[in-house]
Each structure stands twice: as C-alpha cells, then as structure tokens.
Short mmCIF file of C-alpha atoms in Angstrom, two decimals:
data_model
loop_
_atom_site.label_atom_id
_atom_site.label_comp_id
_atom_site.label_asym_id
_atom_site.label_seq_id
_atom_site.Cartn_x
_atom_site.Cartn_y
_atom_site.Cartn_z
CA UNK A 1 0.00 0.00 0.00
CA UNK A 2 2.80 2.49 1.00
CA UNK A 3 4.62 1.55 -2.58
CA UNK A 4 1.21 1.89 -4.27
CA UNK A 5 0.69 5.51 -2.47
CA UNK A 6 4.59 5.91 -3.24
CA UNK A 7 4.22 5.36 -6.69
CA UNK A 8 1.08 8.15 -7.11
CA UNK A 9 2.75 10.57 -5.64
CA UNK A 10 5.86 10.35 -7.68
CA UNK A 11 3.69 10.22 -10.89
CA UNK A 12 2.10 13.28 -9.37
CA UNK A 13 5.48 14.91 -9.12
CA UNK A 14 6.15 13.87 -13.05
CA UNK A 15 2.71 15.25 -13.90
CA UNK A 16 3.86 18.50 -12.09
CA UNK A 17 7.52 18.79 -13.60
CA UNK A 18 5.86 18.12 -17.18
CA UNK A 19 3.08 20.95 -16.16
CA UNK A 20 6.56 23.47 -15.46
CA UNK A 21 8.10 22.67 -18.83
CA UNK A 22 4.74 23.57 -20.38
CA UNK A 23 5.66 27.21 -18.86
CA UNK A 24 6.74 28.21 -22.66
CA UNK A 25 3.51 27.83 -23.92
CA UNK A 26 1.65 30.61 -24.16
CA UNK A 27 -1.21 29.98 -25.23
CA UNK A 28 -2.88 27.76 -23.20
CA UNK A 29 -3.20 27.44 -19.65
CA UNK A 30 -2.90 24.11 -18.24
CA UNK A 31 -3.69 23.25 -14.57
CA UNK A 32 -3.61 20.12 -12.50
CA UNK A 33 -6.49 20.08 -9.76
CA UNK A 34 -7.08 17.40 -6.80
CA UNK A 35 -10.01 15.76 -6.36
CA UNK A 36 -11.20 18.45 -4.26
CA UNK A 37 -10.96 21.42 -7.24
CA UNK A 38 -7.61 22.37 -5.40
CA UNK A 39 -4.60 23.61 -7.79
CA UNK A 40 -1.59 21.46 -7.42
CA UNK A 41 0.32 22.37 -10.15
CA UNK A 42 0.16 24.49 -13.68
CA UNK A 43 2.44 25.66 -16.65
CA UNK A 44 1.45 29.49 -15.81
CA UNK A 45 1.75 29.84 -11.99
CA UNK A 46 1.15 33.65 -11.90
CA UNK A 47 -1.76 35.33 -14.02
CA UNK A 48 0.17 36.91 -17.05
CA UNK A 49 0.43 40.62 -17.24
CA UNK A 50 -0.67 42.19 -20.19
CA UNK A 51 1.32 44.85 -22.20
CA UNK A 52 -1.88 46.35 -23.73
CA UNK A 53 -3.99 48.78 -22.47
CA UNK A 54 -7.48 47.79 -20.77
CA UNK A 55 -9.01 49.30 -23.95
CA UNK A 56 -7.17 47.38 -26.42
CA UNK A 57 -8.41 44.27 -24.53
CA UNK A 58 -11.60 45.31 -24.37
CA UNK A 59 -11.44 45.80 -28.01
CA UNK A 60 -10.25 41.90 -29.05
CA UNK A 61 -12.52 40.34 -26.40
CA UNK A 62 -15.33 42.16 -28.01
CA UNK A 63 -14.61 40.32 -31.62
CA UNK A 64 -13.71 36.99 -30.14
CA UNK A 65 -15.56 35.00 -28.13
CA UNK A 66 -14.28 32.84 -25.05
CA UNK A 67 -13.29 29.29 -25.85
CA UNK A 68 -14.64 27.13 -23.26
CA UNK A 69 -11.93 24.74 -20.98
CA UNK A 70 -11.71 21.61 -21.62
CA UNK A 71 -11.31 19.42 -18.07
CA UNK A 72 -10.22 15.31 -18.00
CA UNK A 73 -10.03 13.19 -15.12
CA UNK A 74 -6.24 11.77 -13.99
CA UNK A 75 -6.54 8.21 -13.72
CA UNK A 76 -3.30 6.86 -11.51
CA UNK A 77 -3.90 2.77 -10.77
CA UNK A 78 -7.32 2.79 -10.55
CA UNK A 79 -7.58 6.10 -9.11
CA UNK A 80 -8.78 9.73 -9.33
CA UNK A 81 -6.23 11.85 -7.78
CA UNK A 82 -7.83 15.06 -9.60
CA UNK A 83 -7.97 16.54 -12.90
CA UNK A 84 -6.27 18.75 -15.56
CA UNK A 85 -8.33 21.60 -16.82
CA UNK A 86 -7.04 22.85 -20.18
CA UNK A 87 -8.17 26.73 -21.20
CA UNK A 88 -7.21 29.08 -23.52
CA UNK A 89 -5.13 31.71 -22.64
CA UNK A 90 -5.85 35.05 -24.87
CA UNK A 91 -3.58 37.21 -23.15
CA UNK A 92 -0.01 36.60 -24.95
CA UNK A 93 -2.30 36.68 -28.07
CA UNK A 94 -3.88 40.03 -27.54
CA UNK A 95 0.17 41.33 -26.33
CA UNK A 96 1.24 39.93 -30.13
CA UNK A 97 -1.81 41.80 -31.51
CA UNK A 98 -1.11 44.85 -29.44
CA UNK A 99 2.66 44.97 -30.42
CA UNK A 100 2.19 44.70 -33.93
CA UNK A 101 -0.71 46.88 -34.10
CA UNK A 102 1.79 49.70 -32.23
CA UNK A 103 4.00 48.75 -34.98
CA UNK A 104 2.40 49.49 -37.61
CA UNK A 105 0.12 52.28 -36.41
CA UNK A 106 3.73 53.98 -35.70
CA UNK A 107 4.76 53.30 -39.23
CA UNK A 108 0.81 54.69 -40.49
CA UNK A 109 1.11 57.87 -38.39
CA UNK A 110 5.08 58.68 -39.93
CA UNK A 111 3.56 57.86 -43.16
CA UNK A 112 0.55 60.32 -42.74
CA UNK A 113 2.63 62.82 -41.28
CA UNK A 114 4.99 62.68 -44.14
CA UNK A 115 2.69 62.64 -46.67
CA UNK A 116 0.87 65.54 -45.25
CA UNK A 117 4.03 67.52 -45.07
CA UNK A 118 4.80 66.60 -48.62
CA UNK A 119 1.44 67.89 -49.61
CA UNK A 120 1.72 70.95 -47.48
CA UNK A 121 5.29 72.19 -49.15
CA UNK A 122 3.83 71.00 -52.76
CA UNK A 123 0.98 73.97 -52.08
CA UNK A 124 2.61 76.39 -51.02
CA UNK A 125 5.37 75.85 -53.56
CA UNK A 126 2.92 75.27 -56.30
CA UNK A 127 0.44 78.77 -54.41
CA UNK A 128 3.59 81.08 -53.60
CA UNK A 129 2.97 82.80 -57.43
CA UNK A 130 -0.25 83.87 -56.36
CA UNK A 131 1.22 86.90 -53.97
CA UNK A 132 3.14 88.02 -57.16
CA UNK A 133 0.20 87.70 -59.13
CA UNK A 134 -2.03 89.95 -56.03
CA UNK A 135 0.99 92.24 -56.12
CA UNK A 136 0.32 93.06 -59.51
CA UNK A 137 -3.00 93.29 -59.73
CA UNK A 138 -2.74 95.74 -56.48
CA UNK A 139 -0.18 97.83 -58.97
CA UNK A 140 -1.80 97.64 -61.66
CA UNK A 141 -5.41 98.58 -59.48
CA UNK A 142 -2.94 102.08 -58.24
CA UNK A 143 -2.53 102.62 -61.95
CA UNK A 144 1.24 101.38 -62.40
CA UNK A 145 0.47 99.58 -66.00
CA UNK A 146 4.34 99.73 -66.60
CA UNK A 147 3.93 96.36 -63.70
CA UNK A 148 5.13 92.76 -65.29
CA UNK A 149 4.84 89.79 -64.00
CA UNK A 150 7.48 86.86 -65.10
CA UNK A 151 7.63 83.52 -66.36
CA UNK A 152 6.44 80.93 -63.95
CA UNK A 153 7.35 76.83 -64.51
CA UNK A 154 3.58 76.17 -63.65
CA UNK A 155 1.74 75.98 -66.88
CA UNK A 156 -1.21 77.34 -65.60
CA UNK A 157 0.28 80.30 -63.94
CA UNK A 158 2.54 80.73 -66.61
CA UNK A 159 -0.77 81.12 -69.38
CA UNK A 160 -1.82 83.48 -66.46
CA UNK A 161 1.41 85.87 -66.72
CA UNK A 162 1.45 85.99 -70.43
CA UNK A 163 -2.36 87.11 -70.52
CA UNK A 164 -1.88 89.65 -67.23
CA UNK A 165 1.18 91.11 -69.18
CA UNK A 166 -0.49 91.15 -72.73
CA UNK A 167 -3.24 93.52 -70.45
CA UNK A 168 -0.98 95.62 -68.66
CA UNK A 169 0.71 96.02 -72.10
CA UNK A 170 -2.35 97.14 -74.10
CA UNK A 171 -3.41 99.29 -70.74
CA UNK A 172 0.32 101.02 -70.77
CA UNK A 173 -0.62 102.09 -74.47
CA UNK A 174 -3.47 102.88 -73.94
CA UNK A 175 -2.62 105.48 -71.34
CA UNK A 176 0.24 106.43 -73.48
CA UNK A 177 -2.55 107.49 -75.97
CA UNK A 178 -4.72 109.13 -73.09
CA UNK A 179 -1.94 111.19 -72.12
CA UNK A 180 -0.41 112.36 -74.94
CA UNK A 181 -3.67 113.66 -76.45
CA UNK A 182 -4.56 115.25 -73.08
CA UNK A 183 -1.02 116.85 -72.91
CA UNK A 184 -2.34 118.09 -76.89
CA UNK A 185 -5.00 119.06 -75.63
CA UNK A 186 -3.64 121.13 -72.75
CA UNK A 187 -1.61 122.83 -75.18
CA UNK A 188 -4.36 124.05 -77.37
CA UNK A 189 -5.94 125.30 -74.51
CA UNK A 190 -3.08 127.22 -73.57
CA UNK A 191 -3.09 128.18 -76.28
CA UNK A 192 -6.18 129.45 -76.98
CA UNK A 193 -5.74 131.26 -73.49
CA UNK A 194 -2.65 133.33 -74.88
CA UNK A 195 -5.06 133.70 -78.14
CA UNK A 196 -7.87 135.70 -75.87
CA UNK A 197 -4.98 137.14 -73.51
CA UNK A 198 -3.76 138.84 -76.44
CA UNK A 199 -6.98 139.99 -77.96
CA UNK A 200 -8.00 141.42 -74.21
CA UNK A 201 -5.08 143.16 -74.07
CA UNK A 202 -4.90 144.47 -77.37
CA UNK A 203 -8.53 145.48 -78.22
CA UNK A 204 -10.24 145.69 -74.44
CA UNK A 205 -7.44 147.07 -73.15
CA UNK A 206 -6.55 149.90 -76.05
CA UNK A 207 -10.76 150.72 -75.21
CA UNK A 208 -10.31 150.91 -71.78
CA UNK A 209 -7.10 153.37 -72.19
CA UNK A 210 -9.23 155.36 -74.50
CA UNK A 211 -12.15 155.74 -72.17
CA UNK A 212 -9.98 156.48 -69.39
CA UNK A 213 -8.30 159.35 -70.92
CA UNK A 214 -11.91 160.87 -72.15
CA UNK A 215 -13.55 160.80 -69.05
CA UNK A 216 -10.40 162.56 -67.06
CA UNK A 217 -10.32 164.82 -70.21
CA UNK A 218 -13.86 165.34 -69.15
CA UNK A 219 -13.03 165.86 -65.06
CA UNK A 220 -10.96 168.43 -66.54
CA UNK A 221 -13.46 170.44 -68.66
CA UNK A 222 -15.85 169.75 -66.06
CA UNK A 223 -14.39 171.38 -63.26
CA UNK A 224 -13.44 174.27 -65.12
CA UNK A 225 -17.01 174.36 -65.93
CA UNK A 226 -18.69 173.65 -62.96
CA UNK A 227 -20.83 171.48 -64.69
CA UNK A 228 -23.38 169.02 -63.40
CA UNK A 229 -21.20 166.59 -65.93
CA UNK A 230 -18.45 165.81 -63.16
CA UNK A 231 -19.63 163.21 -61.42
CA UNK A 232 -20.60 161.04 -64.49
CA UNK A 233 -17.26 161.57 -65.55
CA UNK A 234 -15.52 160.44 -61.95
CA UNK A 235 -17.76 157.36 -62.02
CA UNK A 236 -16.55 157.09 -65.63
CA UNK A 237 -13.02 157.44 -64.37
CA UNK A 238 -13.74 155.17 -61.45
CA UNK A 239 -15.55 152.25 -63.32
CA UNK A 240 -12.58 152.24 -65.91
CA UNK A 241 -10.29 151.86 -63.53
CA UNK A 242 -11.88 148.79 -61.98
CA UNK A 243 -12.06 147.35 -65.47
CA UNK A 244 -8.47 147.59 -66.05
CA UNK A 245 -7.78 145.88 -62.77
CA UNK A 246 -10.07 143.08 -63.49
CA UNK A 247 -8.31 142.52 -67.02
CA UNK A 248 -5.44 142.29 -65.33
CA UNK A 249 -6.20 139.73 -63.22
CA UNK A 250 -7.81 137.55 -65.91
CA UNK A 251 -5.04 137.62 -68.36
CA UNK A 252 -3.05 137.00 -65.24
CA UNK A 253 -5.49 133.68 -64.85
CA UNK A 254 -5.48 132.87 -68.53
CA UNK A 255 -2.04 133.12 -69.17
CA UNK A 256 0.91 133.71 -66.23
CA UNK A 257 2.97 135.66 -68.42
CA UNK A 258 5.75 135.30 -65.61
CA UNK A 259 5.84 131.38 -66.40
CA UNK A 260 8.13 132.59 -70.07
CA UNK A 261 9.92 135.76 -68.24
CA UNK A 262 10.72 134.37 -64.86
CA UNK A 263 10.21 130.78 -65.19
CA UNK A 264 8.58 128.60 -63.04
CA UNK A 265 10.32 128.43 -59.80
CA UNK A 266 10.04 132.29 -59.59
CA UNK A 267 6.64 132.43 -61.07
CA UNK A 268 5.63 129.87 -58.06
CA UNK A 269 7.45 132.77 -55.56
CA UNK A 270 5.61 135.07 -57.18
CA UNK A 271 2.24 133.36 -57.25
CA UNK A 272 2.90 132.91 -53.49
CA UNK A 273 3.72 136.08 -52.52
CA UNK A 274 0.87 137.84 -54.15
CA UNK A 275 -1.04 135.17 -52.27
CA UNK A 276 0.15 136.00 -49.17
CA UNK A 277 0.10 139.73 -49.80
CA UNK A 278 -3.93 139.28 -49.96
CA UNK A 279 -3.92 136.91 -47.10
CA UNK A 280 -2.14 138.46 -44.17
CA UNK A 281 -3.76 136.16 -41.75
CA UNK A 282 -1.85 133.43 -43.57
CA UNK A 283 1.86 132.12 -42.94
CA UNK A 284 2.61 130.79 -46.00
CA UNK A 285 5.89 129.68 -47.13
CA UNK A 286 7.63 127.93 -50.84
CA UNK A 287 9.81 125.35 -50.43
CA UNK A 288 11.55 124.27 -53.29
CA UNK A 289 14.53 121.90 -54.03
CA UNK A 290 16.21 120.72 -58.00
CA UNK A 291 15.61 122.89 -60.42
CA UNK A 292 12.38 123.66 -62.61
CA UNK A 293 12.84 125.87 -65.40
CA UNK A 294 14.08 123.24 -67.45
CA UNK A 295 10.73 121.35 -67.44
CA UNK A 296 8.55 121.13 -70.33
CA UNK A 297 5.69 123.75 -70.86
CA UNK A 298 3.00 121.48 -70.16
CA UNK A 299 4.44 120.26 -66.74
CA UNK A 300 5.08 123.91 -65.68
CA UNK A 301 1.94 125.03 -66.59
CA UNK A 302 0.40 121.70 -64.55
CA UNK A 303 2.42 122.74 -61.42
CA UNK A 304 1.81 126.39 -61.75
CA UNK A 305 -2.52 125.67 -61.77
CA UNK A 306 -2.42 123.16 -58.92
CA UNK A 307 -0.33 125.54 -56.90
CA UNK A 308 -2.74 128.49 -57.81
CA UNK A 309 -6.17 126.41 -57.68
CA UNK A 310 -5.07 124.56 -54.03
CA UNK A 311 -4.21 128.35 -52.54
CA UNK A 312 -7.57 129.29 -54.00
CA UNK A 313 -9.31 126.47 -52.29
CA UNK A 314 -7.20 127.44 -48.76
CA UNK A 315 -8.58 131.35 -49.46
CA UNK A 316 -12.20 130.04 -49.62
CA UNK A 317 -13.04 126.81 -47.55
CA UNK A 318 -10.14 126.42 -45.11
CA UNK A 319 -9.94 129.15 -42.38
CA UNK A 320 -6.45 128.17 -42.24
CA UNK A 321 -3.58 130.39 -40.31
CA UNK A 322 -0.41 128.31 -41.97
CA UNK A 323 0.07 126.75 -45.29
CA UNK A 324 3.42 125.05 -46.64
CA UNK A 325 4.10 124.36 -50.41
CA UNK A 326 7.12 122.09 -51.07
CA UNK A 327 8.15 121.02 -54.72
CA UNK A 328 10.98 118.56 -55.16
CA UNK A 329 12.59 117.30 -58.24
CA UNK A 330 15.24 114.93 -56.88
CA UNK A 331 18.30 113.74 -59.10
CA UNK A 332 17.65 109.86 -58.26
CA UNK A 333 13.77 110.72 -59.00
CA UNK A 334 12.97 111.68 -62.42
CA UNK A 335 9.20 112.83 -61.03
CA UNK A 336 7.88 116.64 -59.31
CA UNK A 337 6.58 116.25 -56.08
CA UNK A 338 3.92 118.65 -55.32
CA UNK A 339 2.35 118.79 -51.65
CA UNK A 340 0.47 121.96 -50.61
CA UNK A 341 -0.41 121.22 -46.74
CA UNK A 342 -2.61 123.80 -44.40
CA UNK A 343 -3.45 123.73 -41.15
CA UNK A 344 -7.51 124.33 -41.21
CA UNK A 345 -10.34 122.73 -41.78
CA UNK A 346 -10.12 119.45 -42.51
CA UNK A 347 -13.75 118.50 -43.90
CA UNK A 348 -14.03 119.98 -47.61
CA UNK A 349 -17.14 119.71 -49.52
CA UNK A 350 -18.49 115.91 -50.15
CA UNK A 351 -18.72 116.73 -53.71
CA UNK A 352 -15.20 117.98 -55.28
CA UNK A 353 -15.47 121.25 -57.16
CA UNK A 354 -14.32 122.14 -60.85
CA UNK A 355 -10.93 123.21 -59.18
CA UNK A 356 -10.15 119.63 -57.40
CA UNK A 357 -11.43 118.55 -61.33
CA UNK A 358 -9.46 120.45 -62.80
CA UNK A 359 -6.07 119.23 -60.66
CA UNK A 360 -6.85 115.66 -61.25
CA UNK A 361 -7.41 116.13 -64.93
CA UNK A 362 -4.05 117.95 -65.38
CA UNK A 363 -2.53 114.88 -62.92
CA UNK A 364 -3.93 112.24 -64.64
CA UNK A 365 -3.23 113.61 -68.33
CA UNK A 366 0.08 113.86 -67.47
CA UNK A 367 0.34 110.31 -66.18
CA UNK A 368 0.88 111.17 -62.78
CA UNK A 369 -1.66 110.53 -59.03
CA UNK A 370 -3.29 113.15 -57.09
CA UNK A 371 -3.56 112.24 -53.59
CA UNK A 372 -5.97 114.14 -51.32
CA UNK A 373 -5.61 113.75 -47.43
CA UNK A 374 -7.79 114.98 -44.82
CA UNK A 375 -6.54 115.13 -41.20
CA UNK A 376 -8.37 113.67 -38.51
CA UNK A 377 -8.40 117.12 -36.57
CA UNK A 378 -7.29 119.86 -38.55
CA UNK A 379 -5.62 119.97 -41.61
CA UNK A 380 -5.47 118.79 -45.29
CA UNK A 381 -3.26 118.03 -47.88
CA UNK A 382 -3.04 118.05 -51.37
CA UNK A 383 -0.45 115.85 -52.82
CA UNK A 384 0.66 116.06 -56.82
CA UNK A 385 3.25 113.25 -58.56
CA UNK A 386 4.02 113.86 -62.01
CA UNK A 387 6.66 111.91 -63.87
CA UNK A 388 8.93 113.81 -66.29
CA UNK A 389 8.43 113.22 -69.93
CA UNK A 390 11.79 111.64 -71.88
CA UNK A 391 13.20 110.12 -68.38
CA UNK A 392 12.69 106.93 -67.38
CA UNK A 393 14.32 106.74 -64.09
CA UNK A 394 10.78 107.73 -62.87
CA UNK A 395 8.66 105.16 -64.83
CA UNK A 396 11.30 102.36 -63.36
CA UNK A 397 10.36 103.62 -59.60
CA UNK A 398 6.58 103.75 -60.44
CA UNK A 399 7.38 100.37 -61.72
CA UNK A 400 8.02 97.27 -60.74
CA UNK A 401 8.94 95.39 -64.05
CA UNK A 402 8.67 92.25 -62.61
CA UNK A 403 7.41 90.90 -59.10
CA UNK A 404 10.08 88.73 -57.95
#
C-alpha cells in the first residue's frame, strides 16, 4: 500500500515537472487540480500581465468569443487523484496583436505625417505665385500699367502671366494714348488762353485806355465848368479803372505771363507772394529743391494751376492760419513732387469742385496721381506726382517690371 501511495505521488510529481516545462507555452493554460478542485500544479503559476492597455483588450474580447476549458479526469492505478483543466489563454495573443498593431500604427502615423508635409510644401510651392500675381494686380489697381509679372514653370500660372502682361501692355498704351492727347489738348488750350490774352489786351485794353483818358479829359473840362457833368465823368473814371484791374487779373489767370519771363520756380514765388500779400492772416511759405525751369511747358503750366487752384481752395473753404508748399525734383527721381499742406479745416465739400477737377485732370493727363488727405483734426493736404516726360528713371520707380 505504502509503494502503491509511493508510486502516485511520484507520478504526481512527473505530472507536475511536465506541467513546469509547459511554462513556454503561451497559449494555453494548463492546470492540474485534486479531487477536491484544489490547484496542485500548472504551466502558468502567476496570471500573465498584459502589455496592452485595458481598452485594447476590451477591443479583441469584443470580436472573439471565449473558448470554453476543456477538463479530464487523472486516472493513476485505478484512481482519481484530480484533474487537468485545459483553457485558452488570450492574453499573450492580444500582447502579439497589441505589439504589432503599435508597430504598424507607428509606421501609419510617420507615413501620414509625411505625406501631409509633402502635400503641405507641394501647395505652397505650387500657391507662392499667387502673392506676385495679387501684387500686380494691387499695382496695376494704383494705376502702375508699366507692372510685369514673369515667367512661372507652372503651366497654368505661366498662361496666367502671359495674358496679365499682354493687359498691362495694351493698358500702358493705352494710357500712353490718353496722355499724350490730353497733354495736346492742354496745349491748345493754352493756347487758346494766350489767343484771348492777347486779344484782351490788345482790343479791351486799347478801349479801356481810350475811355480812361476821355472821361479825365472830361473831369478836366468839367471842373473848369462847374458842370453838373463831373460826377458822371468820376464814375466814368472810377468804373474804368476797376475794369483795367479786373483785365489784369484775368489775363493774369489765362495766361501767367511770368511762367516765359521768370520761369517757373520764380513764377511759383511770385504766385505765393501775391497770395500771401492778400492773405495776411496766412503764414505761407515755398519750399523748393532741384531745379524747374528746365521742365517742359505742359508740366510747368500743370504745377503752376495746382499751386494756384489749391491756394484758392485754402482762401475760400479752409480758415487756415499756416500753409506750406514744397516742390521737389530729386536727381535719383525723375518725377515733381507737389504737396500743398494747411493747417484748417479738414472737412471739404463731399462733392469735389471744378478746381479739385481740374487738378486731377491735369494729374492724370500727365500720367501722374493726385492724392488728397484729410486730417483727422485739422488739416489737409493736397499731394501732386508727375513723372517727367523723356526720363525713365521715374517710370522704373513707379514700376516694378517684374514681381520677384
């Protein structure tokens, strides 16, 4: 009996060692109970820890279903002793899943990220033309139709430059037209000022001498007289007198003969100074820098009238106690800057007068922008840029010939 109880328990003991070599197998879980449901022995004698998260096993046991254990009797000379219970053991299955799902889900987010960097520098690569091409149109909105764009390796954008510079091309000459028949047609208006300068001088103003000298002829006889003739003559005298002032002032309006004796830097000094004579209130001073008598008649004549017209507007709407002119020609510029600046009121009329018309007609027929700035308290600004005709340093800085 003792060799028969002897003999179970060491076959017990080889059922046990065999149990602890099963240790390497992972995926089932074998255990050896007694006969009372008691563990003796198994190939996994701790529960396994699991590398993946709680949710990941949540996951897998959610698609898979439990395999039921599978539990035989021992049978040792006749005996029972107990029973191995066989299960499956999911856990180094879901770690293999988890590890190579890790894996590639790594490799799947580099990818993504890669890719989406690739796409991102391909756009704005491919979309970086597009600020050239807003550039332009932004010029060529200011009036700059002198403004290229070049050659782009996109196709499409590359159509797109060759049309935008076919239009600014055809707009450029198209100005050029514009201005040179408004720069003809500021010369025959000149020059049909001088025409009725001439014939008011001449004609009205021979009439005017010869009325004058009557009617002081008449004072004359007329006091000698006593007559009741003397004071039509001095009103005579005195109306004549008013008339030769006032053709004086409008040949000085149609035609400043001081622009073609002085030239225009002193006709400006002049223009001011007469200004100022009639406006003592006013502080006004000239500034001007390069020299200006060496401009064409048609620019003078354009600088002269906004000068003249802006210090008219000043006189009537801006109750203004300082005004400063400044005209600059500079040698690396080949434009006249023209800024007339007072101190007054800084709301003008909502609807621009013939004299504003008349400076941005002159400014824009001579290719140039008139720039009008009101102050947010007091003050406003008028501000003139004409380029000068046969230099082209100042078309290449209202330029840009190409938006790099």
């Amino acid at each position: 009996m003792l060799k028969s109880g002897a003999a179970a328990g060491s076959k017990t003991a080889a059922v046990e060692n065999l149990l602890i070599d099963l240790r390497s197998v992972r995926h089932l879980d074998i255990r050896l109970l007694d006969a009372n449901g008691k563990l003796l022995a198994g190939n996994h004698v701790e529960a396994p820890v699991s590398s993946a998260p709680a949710w990941f096993v949540a996951l897998v046991d959610l698609f898979s279903a439990p395999a039921p254990a599978l539990a035989r009797d021992v049978l040792l000379d006749g005996h029972t002793p107990g029973s191995i219970v066989l299960a499956a053991d999911p856990s180094s299955e879901t770690d293999e899943i988890w590890r190579t799902f890790r894996t590639l889900g790594g490799l799947a987010a580099i990818l993504f990220l890669a890719l989406n960097g690739l796409v991102y520098w391909l756009l704005v690569h491919s979309l970086a033309p597009l600020d050239k091409v807003l550039a332009a149109f932004a010029e060529l909105q200011k009036g700059n139709y002198k403004i290229r764009l070049p050659k782009f390796r996109l196709a499409e954008l590359a159509r797109m430059s060759t049309l935008f510079n076919e239009m600014a091309a055809t707009m450029e000459q198209a100005r050029a037209a514009q201005c040179g028949l408004t720069r003809k047609l500021m010369l025959a208006q000149e020059e049909e000022r001088r025409n009725l300068a001439r014939e008011l001088h001449d004609e009205l103003g021979q009439c005017q001498a010869a009325i004058h000298a009557e009617a002081c002829f008449i004072v004359k006889r007329a006091e000698q007289e006593r007559g009741s003739v003397l004071e039509s003559a001095r009103a005579i005298v005195a109306v004549t007198a008013d008339m030769q002032k006032l053709t004086r002032s409008m040949l000085a309006r149609l035609r400043p003969s001081a622009l073609s004796e002085l030239g225009l830097e002193d006709s400006l000094r002049e223009l001011v100074s007469a200004w100022a004579a009639r406006q003592q209130q006013v502080a006004c001073t000239l500034d001007v820098e390069g020299g200006l008598d060496d401009l064409d008649e048609p620019l003078q004549l354009a600088v002269y009238r906004i000068v003249q017209e802006a210090l008219t507007n000043i006189s009537r709407h801006s109750d203004a106690d300082c005004v400063k002119i400044a005209v600059q020609r500079k040698s690396t510029d080949a434009r006249i800057h023209l800024q007339i600046a007072d101190n007054g009121k800084s709301e003008r009329p909502p609807q621009p007068g013939l004299g504003l018309l008349g400076m941005q007609e002159r400014v824009s027929g001579l290719g140039g922008y008139l720039e009008l700035i009101a102050e947010s308290e007091r003050g406003f600004k008028v501000i003139a840029v004409l380029p000068i005709p046969g230099d082209s340093a100042g078309n290449r800085e209202l330029a840009v010939a190409a938006v790099a």
